[in-house]
Coordinates of N, CA, C and O in Angstrom, one line a residue:
M1 N 101.7 135.3 93.6 CA 102.8 135.6 94.5 C 104.0 134.7 94.2 O 103.9 133.5 93.9
L2 N 105.2 135.3 94.3 CA 106.4 134.6 94.0 C 106.7 133.6 95.1 O 106.3 133.8 96.3
G3 N 107.3 132.5 94.7 CA 107.5 131.4 95.7 C 109.0 131.1 95.9 O 109.3 130.2 96.7
G4 N 109.9 131.9 95.3 CA 111.3 131.6 95.6 C 112.1 131.7 94.3 O 111.6 131.9 93.2
L5 N 113.4 131.4 94.4 CA 114.3 131.3 93.2 C 114.0 130.1 92.4 O 114.0 129.0 93.0
N6 N 113.7 130.2 91.2 CA 113.4 129.1 90.3 C 114.7 128.4 89.8 O 114.9 127.2 89.9
H7 N 115.5 129.2 89.1 CA 116.8 128.7 88.6 C 117.7 129.9 88.4 O 117.3 131.0 88.4
L8 N 119.0 129.5 88.2 CA 120.0 130.5 87.9 C 120.7 130.2 86.6 O 121.1 129.0 86.4
T9 N 120.8 131.1 85.7 CA 121.4 130.9 84.4 C 122.7 131.8 84.4 O 122.7 133.0 84.7
L10 N 123.8 131.1 84.0 CA 125.1 131.8 83.8 C 125.5 131.7 82.4 O 125.5 130.5 81.9
A11 N 125.9 132.7 81.8 CA 126.5 132.7 80.4 C 127.9 132.1 80.4 O 128.7 132.4 81.3
T12 N 128.2 131.3 79.4 CA 129.5 130.7 79.3 C 130.0 130.8 77.9 O 129.3 130.7 77.0
G13 N 131.3 131.1 77.8 CA 131.9 131.2 76.5 C 132.5 129.8 76.0 O 132.9 129.6 74.9
D14 N 132.6 128.9 77.0 CA 133.2 127.6 76.7 C 132.4 126.6 77.6 O 132.7 126.4 78.8
L15 N 131.4 125.9 77.0 CA 130.5 125.1 77.7 C 131.3 123.9 78.4 O 131.0 123.6 79.6
D16 N 132.2 123.3 77.7 CA 132.9 122.1 78.2 C 133.7 122.5 79.5 O 133.8 121.8 80.5
R17 N 134.4 123.7 79.4 CA 135.2 124.1 80.5 C 134.4 124.5 81.7 O 134.7 124.1 82.8
S18 N 133.2 125.2 81.5 CA 132.4 125.5 82.6 C 131.7 124.3 83.2 O 131.5 124.1 84.4
F19 N 131.3 123.4 82.3 CA 130.7 122.1 82.8 C 131.6 121.4 83.7 O 131.2 120.9 84.8
A20 N 132.9 121.2 83.3 CA 133.9 120.5 84.1 C 134.1 121.3 85.4 O 134.3 120.6 86.5
F21 N 134.2 122.6 85.4 CA 134.4 123.4 86.6 C 133.3 123.1 87.6 O 133.5 122.8 88.8
Y22 N 132.0 123.2 87.2 CA 130.9 123.1 88.1 C 130.7 121.6 88.5 O 130.4 121.4 89.7
V23 N 130.9 120.7 87.7 CA 130.7 119.2 88.0 C 131.9 118.7 88.7 O 131.8 118.1 89.8
D24 N 133.1 118.8 88.1 CA 134.3 118.1 88.7 C 134.9 118.9 89.9 O 135.4 118.2 90.8
L25 N 134.9 120.2 89.9 CA 135.5 121.0 91.0 C 134.5 121.3 92.1 O 134.8 121.1 93.2
L26 N 133.3 121.8 91.7 CA 132.3 122.2 92.7 C 131.3 121.1 93.1 O 130.6 121.3 94.1
G27 N 131.3 120.0 92.4 CA 130.4 118.9 92.7 C 129.0 119.0 92.4 O 128.1 118.3 92.9
F28 N 128.7 119.8 91.4 CA 127.3 119.9 90.9 C 126.9 118.6 90.2 O 127.8 117.9 89.6
R29 N 125.7 118.2 90.2 CA 125.2 117.0 89.5 C 124.7 117.3 88.1 O 123.8 118.1 88.0
P30 N 125.3 116.7 87.1 CA 124.9 117.0 85.7 C 123.5 116.3 85.5 O 123.3 115.2 85.9
R31 N 122.6 117.1 84.9 CA 121.3 116.5 84.6 C 121.1 116.3 83.1 O 120.7 115.2 82.6
V32 N 121.4 117.3 82.3 CA 121.4 117.2 80.8 C 122.4 118.2 80.2 O 122.7 119.2 80.9
K33 N 122.8 117.9 79.0 CA 123.8 118.8 78.3 C 123.4 118.7 76.8 O 123.1 117.6 76.3
W34 N 123.5 119.8 76.2 CA 123.2 119.9 74.7 C 124.2 120.8 74.1 O 125.1 121.3 74.8
A35 N 124.1 121.1 72.8 CA 125.2 121.8 72.1 C 125.4 123.2 72.7 O 126.6 123.7 72.7
R36 N 124.4 123.9 73.2 CA 124.6 125.3 73.7 C 124.2 125.5 75.2 O 124.0 126.6 75.6
G37 N 124.2 124.4 75.9 CA 123.9 124.5 77.3 C 123.9 123.3 78.1 O 124.1 122.2 77.6
A38 N 123.6 123.4 79.4 CA 123.5 122.3 80.3 C 122.7 122.7 81.6 O 122.7 123.9 81.9
Y39 N 122.0 121.7 82.1 CA 121.3 121.9 83.4 C 122.1 121.0 84.4 O 122.3 119.8 84.2
L40 N 122.4 121.7 85.6 CA 123.1 121.0 86.7 C 122.3 121.3 87.9 O 121.5 122.3 88.0
T41 N 122.5 120.5 88.9 CA 121.8 120.7 90.2 C 122.8 120.6 91.4 O 123.8 119.9 91.3
Q42 N 122.5 121.3 92.4 CA 123.3 121.2 93.7 C 122.2 121.4 94.8 O 121.8 122.5 95.0
G43 N 121.8 120.3 95.4 CA 120.7 120.4 96.4 C 119.5 120.8 95.6 O 119.1 120.2 94.6
N44 N 118.8 121.9 96.1 CA 117.6 122.4 95.4 C 117.9 123.4 94.3 O 117.0 123.9 93.7
L45 N 119.2 123.8 94.1 CA 119.6 124.8 93.1 C 119.6 124.2 91.8 O 120.3 123.2 91.5
W46 N 118.9 124.8 90.8 CA 119.0 124.4 89.4 C 119.8 125.5 88.7 O 119.5 126.6 88.7
L47 N 120.9 125.0 88.1 CA 121.8 125.9 87.4 C 121.8 125.6 86.0 O 121.9 124.5 85.6
C48 N 121.6 126.6 85.1 CA 121.7 126.5 83.7 C 123.0 127.2 83.2 O 123.2 128.4 83.5
L49 N 123.8 126.5 82.5 CA 124.9 127.1 81.8 C 124.5 127.3 80.3 O 124.0 126.3 79.7
S50 N 124.6 128.5 79.9 CA 124.1 128.8 78.5 C 125.2 129.5 77.7 O 125.7 130.5 78.1
C51 N 125.4 129.0 76.5 CA 126.5 129.5 75.7 C 126.0 130.9 75.2 O 124.9 131.1 74.7
D52 N 126.9 131.9 75.4 CA 126.7 133.3 75.1 C 128.0 134.0 75.2 O 129.1 133.3 75.3
H53 N 128.0 135.3 75.3 CA 129.2 136.1 75.5 C 129.2 136.6 76.9 O 128.5 137.6 77.1
P54 N 129.8 135.9 77.8 CA 129.8 136.3 79.2 C 130.2 137.8 79.5 O 131.2 138.2 78.9
Q55 N 129.5 138.5 80.3 CA 129.9 139.8 80.8 C 129.8 139.8 82.3 O 128.8 140.4 82.8
P56 N 130.7 139.2 83.0 CA 130.5 139.1 84.5 C 130.5 140.4 85.1 O 131.0 141.4 84.6
A57 N 129.9 140.4 86.3 CA 129.7 141.7 87.1 C 131.1 142.2 87.5 O 132.0 141.4 87.7
K58 N 131.2 143.5 87.5 CA 132.5 144.2 87.9 C 132.3 144.7 89.3 O 133.1 145.4 89.8
D59 N 131.1 144.5 89.9 CA 130.8 145.0 91.2 C 130.7 143.9 92.2 O 131.3 142.8 91.9
Y60 N 130.1 144.0 93.3 CA 130.0 143.0 94.4 C 129.0 141.9 94.1 O 128.9 140.9 94.8
S61 N 128.2 142.0 93.0 CA 127.3 141.0 92.7 C 128.0 139.6 92.6 O 129.0 139.5 92.0
H62 N 127.3 138.6 93.2 CA 127.9 137.3 93.2 C 126.9 136.2 93.6 O 125.8 136.6 94.1
V63 N 127.2 135.0 93.4 CA 126.3 133.9 93.7 C 127.0 133.2 94.9 O 128.2 132.8 94.8
A64 N 126.2 133.0 96.0 CA 126.8 132.3 97.2 C 126.2 130.9 97.3 O 125.0 130.7 97.2
L65 N 127.1 130.0 97.5 CA 126.7 128.6 97.6 C 127.0 128.1 99.1 O 128.0 128.5 99.6
S66 N 126.1 127.3 99.6 CA 126.2 126.9 101.0 C 127.1 125.7 101.2 O 127.2 124.8 100.3
I67 N 127.8 125.6 102.3 CA 128.6 124.4 102.7 C 128.6 124.3 104.2 O 128.5 125.4 104.9
S68 N 128.7 123.1 104.8 CA 128.7 123.0 106.2 C 130.1 123.4 106.8 O 131.1 123.3 106.0
A69 N 130.1 123.8 108.0 CA 131.4 124.2 108.7 C 132.4 123.0 108.7 O 133.6 123.3 108.5
E70 N 131.9 121.8 108.8 CA 132.8 120.6 108.8 C 133.5 120.4 107.5 O 134.6 120.0 107.5
L71 N 132.8 120.7 106.4 CA 133.4 120.4 105.1 C 134.2 121.6 104.5 O 135.0 121.4 103.6
F72 N 134.0 122.8 105.1 CA 134.6 124.0 104.6 C 136.1 123.9 104.4 O 136.6 124.2 103.3
P73 N 136.9 123.6 105.5 CA 138.3 123.6 105.3 C 138.8 122.7 104.2 O 139.7 123.1 103.4
A74 N 138.3 121.5 104.1 CA 138.8 120.6 103.1 C 138.4 121.0 101.7 O 139.2 120.9 100.8
F75 N 137.2 121.6 101.6 CA 136.7 122.1 100.3 C 137.6 123.3 99.8 O 138.0 123.3 98.7
C76 N 137.9 124.2 100.7 CA 138.8 125.3 100.4 C 140.2 124.8 100.0 O 140.8 125.3 99.0
A77 N 140.7 123.8 100.7 CA 142.0 123.2 100.3 C 141.9 122.6 98.9 O 142.9 122.8 98.1
H78 N 140.8 121.9 98.6 CA 140.6 121.4 97.3 C 140.6 122.4 96.2 O 141.2 122.3 95.2
L79 N 140.0 123.6 96.5 CA 139.9 124.7 95.5 C 141.3 125.3 95.3 O 141.7 125.5 94.2
R80 N 142.0 125.5 96.4 CA 143.3 126.1 96.3 C 144.3 125.1 95.6 O 145.1 125.6 94.8
Q81 N 144.2 123.8 95.9 CA 145.0 122.9 95.2 C 144.8 122.9 93.7 O 145.7 122.6 92.9
A82 N 143.5 123.2 93.3 CA 143.2 123.3 91.9 C 143.6 124.6 91.2 O 143.4 124.8 90.0
G83 N 144.2 125.5 92.0 CA 144.7 126.7 91.5 C 143.7 127.8 91.5 O 143.9 128.9 90.9
I84 N 142.6 127.7 92.2 CA 141.6 128.7 92.3 C 142.1 129.8 93.2 O 142.5 129.5 94.3
E85 N 141.9 131.0 92.7 CA 142.3 132.2 93.6 C 141.1 132.9 94.1 O 140.1 132.9 93.4
E86 N 141.2 133.5 95.2 CA 140.1 134.3 95.8 C 140.1 135.7 95.2 O 141.1 136.3 95.0
W87 N 138.9 136.2 95.0 CA 138.7 137.6 94.5 C 138.4 138.5 95.6 O 138.4 139.7 95.4
K88 N 138.1 138.0 96.8 CA 137.8 138.9 97.9 C 138.2 138.1 99.2 O 138.1 136.9 99.2
T89 N 138.6 138.9 100.2 CA 138.8 138.3 101.5 C 137.6 138.5 102.3 O 137.0 139.5 102.3
N90 N 137.2 137.4 103.0 CA 136.0 137.5 103.8 C 136.1 138.4 105.0 O 137.1 138.4 105.7
S91 N 135.1 139.3 105.2 CA 135.0 140.2 106.3 C 133.7 140.1 107.0 O 133.4 141.0 107.9
S92 N 132.8 139.2 106.6 CA 131.5 139.2 107.2 C 131.3 137.9 108.1 O 132.2 137.1 108.1
E93 N 130.2 137.8 108.7 CA 129.8 136.6 109.5 C 130.0 135.3 108.7 O 129.7 135.3 107.5
G94 N 130.4 134.3 109.4 CA 130.5 133.0 108.7 C 131.8 132.9 107.9 O 132.3 133.9 107.4
E95 N 132.3 131.7 107.7 CA 133.5 131.6 106.8 C 133.1 131.6 105.4 O 132.0 131.1 105.0
S96 N 133.9 132.2 104.5 CA 133.6 132.3 103.1 C 134.9 132.2 102.3 O 135.9 132.6 102.7
F97 N 134.7 131.6 101.1 CA 135.8 131.5 100.1 C 135.2 132.1 98.9 O 134.2 131.6 98.3
Y98 N 135.8 133.2 98.4 CA 135.3 133.9 97.2 C 136.1 133.5 96.0 O 137.4 133.7 96.0
L99 N 135.5 133.0 94.9 CA 136.2 132.6 93.7 C 135.5 133.0 92.5 O 134.3 133.4 92.5
K100 N 136.2 132.9 91.4 CA 135.5 133.1 90.1 C 135.5 131.8 89.3 O 136.4 131.0 89.3
D101 N 134.4 131.7 88.5 CA 134.3 130.5 87.6 C 135.1 130.8 86.3 O 135.7 131.9 86.2
P102 N 135.2 129.9 85.4 CA 136.1 130.1 84.2 C 135.7 131.3 83.4 O 136.5 131.8 82.6
D103 N 134.4 131.8 83.5 CA 134.0 132.9 82.7 C 134.1 134.2 83.5 O 133.7 135.3 83.0
G104 N 134.6 134.1 84.7 CA 134.7 135.3 85.6 C 133.5 135.6 86.4 O 133.5 136.7 87.1
H105 N 132.5 134.8 86.5 CA 131.4 135.0 87.4 C 131.8 134.8 88.8 O 132.5 133.9 89.1
Q106 N 131.5 135.8 89.6 CA 131.9 135.8 91.0 C 131.0 134.9 91.9 O 129.8 135.0 91.9
L107 N 131.7 133.9 92.6 CA 131.0 133.0 93.4 C 131.5 133.1 94.9 O 132.6 133.6 95.1
E108 N 130.7 132.6 95.8 CA 131.2 132.5 97.2 C 130.7 131.2 97.7 O 129.6 130.7 97.5
I109 N 131.6 130.5 98.4 CA 131.3 129.3 99.2 C 131.2 129.8 100.6 O 132.1 130.3 101.2
H110 N 130.0 129.6 101.2 CA 129.7 130.3 102.5 C 129.2 129.3 103.6 O 128.3 128.4 103.3
V111 N 129.7 129.4 104.8 CA 129.2 128.7 105.9 C 128.2 129.6 106.7 O 128.7 130.7 107.1
G112 N 127.0 129.3 106.8 CA 126.0 130.1 107.5 C 124.8 130.2 106.6 O 124.7 129.7 105.5
D113 N 123.8 131.0 107.2 CA 122.5 131.2 106.5 C 122.0 132.5 106.9 O 122.7 133.3 107.7
L114 N 120.8 132.9 106.5 CA 120.2 134.2 106.9 C 120.1 134.3 108.4 O 120.4 135.4 108.9
A115 N 119.7 133.2 109.1 CA 119.5 133.3 110.5 C 120.8 133.7 111.2 O 120.9 134.5 112.1
S116 N 121.9 133.0 110.8 CA 123.2 133.3 111.4 C 123.7 134.8 111.1 O 124.3 135.4 111.9
R117 N 123.4 135.2 109.9 CA 123.7 136.6 109.5 C 122.9 137.6 110.3 O 123.5 138.6 110.9
L118 N 121.6 137.4 110.5 CA 120.8 138.3 111.3 C 121.3 138.3 112.7 O 121.3 139.4 113.4
D119 N 121.6 137.1 113.3 CA 122.1 137.1 114.7 C 123.4 137.9 114.8 O 123.6 138.6 115.8
S120 N 124.3 137.9 113.8 CA 125.5 138.6 113.9 C 125.2 140.1 113.9 O 126.0 140.9 114.4
L121 N 124.1 140.5 113.2 CA 123.8 142.0 113.1 C 123.4 142.5 114.5 O 123.3 143.7 114.7
K122 N 123.0 141.7 115.4 CA 122.6 142.1 116.7 C 123.8 142.7 117.5 O 123.6 143.6 118.3
T123 N 124.9 142.1 117.2 CA 126.1 142.6 117.9 C 127.0 143.5 117.0 O 127.8 144.3 117.6
R124 N 126.9 143.4 115.7 CA 127.7 144.2 114.8 C 126.8 144.7 113.7 O 126.9 144.3 112.5
P125 N 125.9 145.7 114.0 CA 124.9 146.2 113.0 C 125.6 147.0 111.9 O 126.6 147.6 112.1
Y126 N 125.0 146.8 110.7 CA 125.4 147.7 109.6 C 125.0 149.1 109.9 O 124.1 149.4 110.6
E127 N 125.6 150.1 109.2 CA 125.3 151.5 109.3 C 123.8 151.7 108.9 O 123.4 151.2 107.9
D128 N 123.1 152.4 109.7 CA 121.7 152.8 109.4 C 120.8 151.5 109.3 O 119.8 151.5 108.5
L129 N 121.1 150.4 110.0 CA 120.3 149.2 110.0 C 118.9 149.4 110.5 O 118.7 150.0 111.5
V130 N 117.9 148.9 109.7 CA 116.5 149.0 110.1 C 116.0 147.5 110.2 O 116.1 146.8 109.2
W131 N 115.4 147.1 111.3 CA 114.8 145.8 111.4 C 113.3 145.8 111.0 O 112.6 146.8 111.4
F132 N 112.8 144.8 110.3 CA 111.4 144.8 109.9 C 110.7 143.7 110.6 O 109.5 143.6 110.4
E133 N 111.3 142.8 111.3 CA 110.6 141.7 112.0 C 111.1 141.7 113.4 O 112.1 141.9 113.8

């Protein structure tokens, strides 16, 4: 039986640039780095940066990272001051900042969790919503 997400690997065309983005801008903790990759952590998330030819999603696929409501405004200001632009405007529950990493992978900085999202669906359900619990 599966136990959860083990790690996330993102392809990068420039390891040093991506390493700096995730460590210096987003605050990931560097664990190890080698010629063609790096392991970083953020809370319980294990992120692998792997040298390859990135082909970021052109659809809504993205990686969402959690942040507290208290830290969200200052963190967004920090991102905007660094010249990061949003790829999408938030229209769902909780505050979100949507950005791209240096290789074009779509990320989201999000305030909230599954419980808050499910609570919001009680008042604003998606089309043809079916509850299972």
